[in-house]
Every structure is written in C-alpha cells, then in structure tokens.
Tab-separated table of C-alpha atoms in Angstrom:
chain	number	residue	atom	x	y	z
M	236	LEU	CA	36.648	-66.542	-2.110
M	237	LEU	CA	34.445	-69.670	-3.477
M	238	VAL	CA	34.816	-71.931	-6.207
M	239	MET	CA	32.254	-70.517	-8.820
M	240	SER	CA	30.730	-71.751	-11.713
M	241	HIS	CA	29.669	-68.418	-13.004
M	242	SER	CA	31.518	-65.024	-13.589
M	243	ALA	CA	32.584	-61.812	-11.466
M	244	ASP	CA	30.162	-60.353	-13.738
M	245	LEU	CA	27.034	-62.252	-12.979
M	246	THR	CA	28.010	-62.675	-9.562
M	247	TRP	CA	27.910	-58.614	-9.168
M	248	GLN	CA	24.790	-58.350	-11.105
M	249	LEU	CA	23.201	-60.889	-8.378
M	250	VAL	CA	24.677	-59.107	-5.118
M	251	ALA	CA	25.397	-55.664	-6.157
M	252	ARG	CA	22.870	-53.907	-3.840
M	253	ASN	CA	22.323	-57.305	-1.308
M	254	ASN	CA	25.200	-58.036	0.072
M	255	LYS	CA	26.919	-57.447	3.843
M	256	TYR	CA	29.325	-54.951	2.980
M	257	TYR	CA	26.969	-52.440	0.727
M	258	GLN	CA	26.271	-49.328	2.716
M	259	LEU	CA	24.126	-46.312	1.635
M	260	ARG	CA	24.763	-43.271	3.368
M	261	ASN	CA	23.407	-39.857	2.514
M	262	HIS	CA	22.281	-41.199	-0.917
M	263	ILE	CA	26.345	-42.300	-1.399
M	264	ARG	CA	27.034	-45.861	-1.872
M	265	MET	CA	29.719	-47.204	-0.140
M	266	SER	CA	31.584	-50.449	0.606
M	267	ASN	CA	33.330	-51.890	4.000
M	268	ASP	CA	34.513	-54.715	1.600
M	269	PRO	CA	37.678	-56.409	3.696
M	270	PHE	CA	39.350	-56.231	0.330
M	271	ASN	CA	38.121	-53.027	-0.821
M	272	ASN	CA	41.347	-50.462	-1.225
M	273	SER	CA	38.737	-47.119	-2.153
M	274	GLY	CA	35.521	-47.929	-0.065
M	275	LYS	CA	33.868	-47.252	-3.555
M	276	HIS	CA	30.608	-49.647	-4.321
M	277	THR	CA	31.648	-50.808	-7.545
M	278	LYS	CA	32.189	-53.745	-9.648
M	279	ARG	CA	35.820	-53.211	-10.024
M	280	HIS	CA	36.607	-52.359	-6.254
M	281	CYS	CA	34.545	-55.427	-5.189
M	282	GLY	CA	36.895	-58.116	-3.512
M	283	PHE	CA	34.314	-60.800	-2.366
M	284	ALA	CA	33.051	-61.164	-6.330
M	285	ALA	CA	36.548	-60.735	-7.909
M	286	ALA	CA	38.828	-64.255	-8.352
M	287	LYS	CA	41.785	-61.978	-8.191
M	288	VAL	CA	42.324	-59.550	-5.077
M	289	ALA	CA	44.673	-57.382	-3.626
M	290	VAL	CA	44.188	-55.211	-0.850
M	291	VAL	CA	46.712	-52.533	1.403
M	292	LYS	CA	46.538	-52.652	5.102
M	293	VAL	CA	48.379	-51.963	8.517
M	294	LYS	CA	50.357	-54.558	10.947
M	295	ASN	CA	50.382	-54.142	14.263
M	296	GLU	CA	50.366	-50.438	13.857
M	297	LYS	CA	53.905	-50.672	12.474
M	298	GLN	CA	54.059	-52.099	8.925
M	299	VAL	CA	52.065	-51.590	5.823
M	300	TYR	CA	51.112	-55.263	4.295
M	301	ALA	CA	49.643	-56.390	0.861
M	302	THR	CA	47.576	-59.387	0.784
M	303	LEU	CA	47.631	-60.667	-2.700
M	304	GLY	CA	45.048	-63.311	-4.123
M	305	ASP	CA	46.030	-64.433	-7.675
M	306	GLY	CA	42.683	-66.808	-8.102
M	307	SER	CA	44.597	-69.899	-7.607
M	308	LYS	CA	43.902	-72.847	-5.215
M	309	PRO	CA	40.162	-71.823	-4.688
M	310	ASN	CA	39.705	-75.026	-2.512
M	311	GLN	CA	42.681	-74.178	-0.231
M	312	PRO	CA	41.769	-71.310	2.337
M	313	ARG	CA	45.215	-70.832	3.858
M	314	LYS	CA	46.917	-70.984	0.527
M	315	MET	CA	44.525	-68.690	-1.170
M	316	TYR	CA	46.107	-65.520	0.055
M	317	SER	CA	49.512	-64.290	0.260
M	318	LYS	CA	50.779	-61.682	2.351
M	319	LYS	CA	53.930	-59.198	1.410
M	320	VAL	CA	55.130	-57.063	4.447
M	321	PHE	CA	56.648	-53.753	3.797
M	322	GLU	CA	58.800	-51.600	6.110
M	323	VAL	CA	57.303	-47.909	6.970
M	324	THR	CA	60.462	-46.713	5.191
M	325	SER	CA	59.302	-48.695	2.050
M	326	LYS	CA	58.568	-46.470	-1.064
M	327	PRO	CA	54.740	-47.006	-1.712
M	328	SER	CA	55.477	-47.887	-5.340
M	329	GLU	CA	57.165	-50.972	-3.852
M	330	VAL	CA	53.660	-51.723	-2.825
M	331	SER	CA	52.039	-50.706	-6.170
M	332	ARG	CA	53.960	-52.755	-8.166
M	333	ALA	CA	53.207	-55.785	-5.841
M	334	VAL	CA	49.594	-55.153	-6.413
M	335	GLY	CA	49.762	-54.476	-9.769
M	336	ALA	CA	51.250	-57.581	-10.677
M	337	VAL	CA	48.309	-59.030	-9.619
M	338	ARG	CA	45.379	-56.311	-10.274
M	339	PRO	CA	47.285	-53.944	-12.678
M	340	ASP	CA	44.081	-51.798	-12.604
M	341	LEU	CA	44.118	-51.134	-8.930
M	342	ALA	CA	48.176	-50.519	-8.746
M	343	ASP	CA	47.174	-46.515	-8.402
M	344	ILE	CA	44.797	-46.707	-5.487
M	345	ALA	CA	47.135	-49.137	-3.916
M	346	PHE	CA	50.029	-46.834	-4.660
M	347	ARG	CA	47.914	-43.671	-3.070
M	348	ARG	CA	46.666	-45.842	-0.160
M	349	ALA	CA	50.112	-47.474	0.552
M	350	ALA	CA	51.494	-43.755	1.097
M	351	LYS	CA	48.600	-42.309	2.995
M	352	LEU	CA	49.024	-45.449	5.257
M	353	GLN	CA	52.956	-45.415	5.749
M	354	ARG	CA	52.440	-41.345	6.607
M	355	LEU	CA	50.071	-42.336	9.203
M	356	VAL	CA	52.144	-44.912	11.283
M	357	LYS	CA	54.845	-42.420	10.641
M	358	VAL	CA	52.906	-39.996	12.679
M	359	GLN	CA	51.799	-42.270	14.894
M	360	ASN	CA	55.105	-43.768	15.880
M	361	SER	CA	56.475	-40.003	16.205
M	362	VAL	CA	53.774	-39.115	18.404
M	363	ARG	CA	54.001	-42.337	20.413
M	364	LYS	CA	58.084	-41.233	20.852
M	365	ALA	CA	57.094	-38.132	21.955
M	366	ARG	CA	54.594	-39.009	24.695
M	367	ALA	CA	57.015	-41.253	26.272
M	368	VAL	CA	59.647	-38.465	26.669
M	369	LYS	CA	57.369	-35.978	27.831
M	370	SER	CA	55.831	-38.504	30.164
M	371	ALA	CA	59.456	-39.769	31.523
M	372	ALA	CA	60.446	-36.118	32.265
M	373	LYS	CA	56.944	-35.465	34.378
M	374	THR	CA	57.224	-36.062	37.915
M	375	PHE	CA	53.808	-36.521	40.014
M	376	LYS	CA	54.445	-34.825	43.173
M	377	ARG	CA	51.287	-34.015	45.542
M	378	LYS	CA	50.622	-30.231	45.551
M	379	HIS	CA	48.607	-29.987	48.532
M	380	VAL	CA	49.368	-32.160	51.480
M	381	ARG	CA	47.469	-31.837	54.751
M	382	LYS	CA	49.460	-30.766	57.608
M	383	SER	CA	49.472	-33.695	60.243
M	384	LYS	CA	47.402	-32.812	63.596
M	385	GLN	CA	50.458	-32.986	65.958
C-alpha cells in the first residue's frame, strides 16, 4: 500500500479490470491478491486498493497467522503490517476476533478460512506422523540375491 491522494473507491474503479491479480477463468472473475481471503474479485475483498487489510495464512505448515494492516504508517513498509501467530489448537474465533478488530466485514471469512487452514495443518501433521511410524517399521531387504559363482 502506498500513500494515496485518492480514495479506495476511485482506485478500485481505475484498476478493477486491469491489475496483476485479476484472473478470468471460464467466465468467473477471481483474484490471487495476497491480501484476499476469499479469492473473489470484488472491492470488498481486494487488499491492494484498501487502506486496512487483514489476511489469514499458514506459517511453516505448522501455525496459522493473521497479517493485519490498519492503515497507519504508510511511509514505513516494515511497520505497516503486523502479524499475529496462532497455534493450530487455538479456536478460529480468536483469529476472527483479531481480523475483526481491523476489518469487521471480513471477520466471518477469516473465521472460515482459519478453521479450514487449521484443519488442513492438523491433517498434514497426522499424515506426517503416520508416515514416519510406517517408514521406521519397514526394513528394506533385497528379495532377489544373485548366487555367487563359486
């Protein structure tokens, strides 16, 4: 986000159909904006044109975190965004509450996304543990050994 001398509405009108994140697949408008929780190509879900942003992502395939930008410090890129890390065992409502503090309209979407990502991380971790146990139990022996010519 840059310091803008015009509103988010005007920005959206100018770049709605002509930006890097706009995708049209089978006549369905989608967005791969990094600050978009839903993938919908709408002004409400658009992160690059909004002053306040909030997005839920996965960190190191082990934790869920929310990146929050409240619109303050636009001239200091490192301080523009803050990250809140949540354990996989935490409730999705905690993530939703953190997102709702910045963008109340995205709290419901953040709740659903956090629940989905936490479920995904739990399944991945359980599959990894099961694979580790299974591979530790396997012993690889050569089944067909050539007889020596002696």
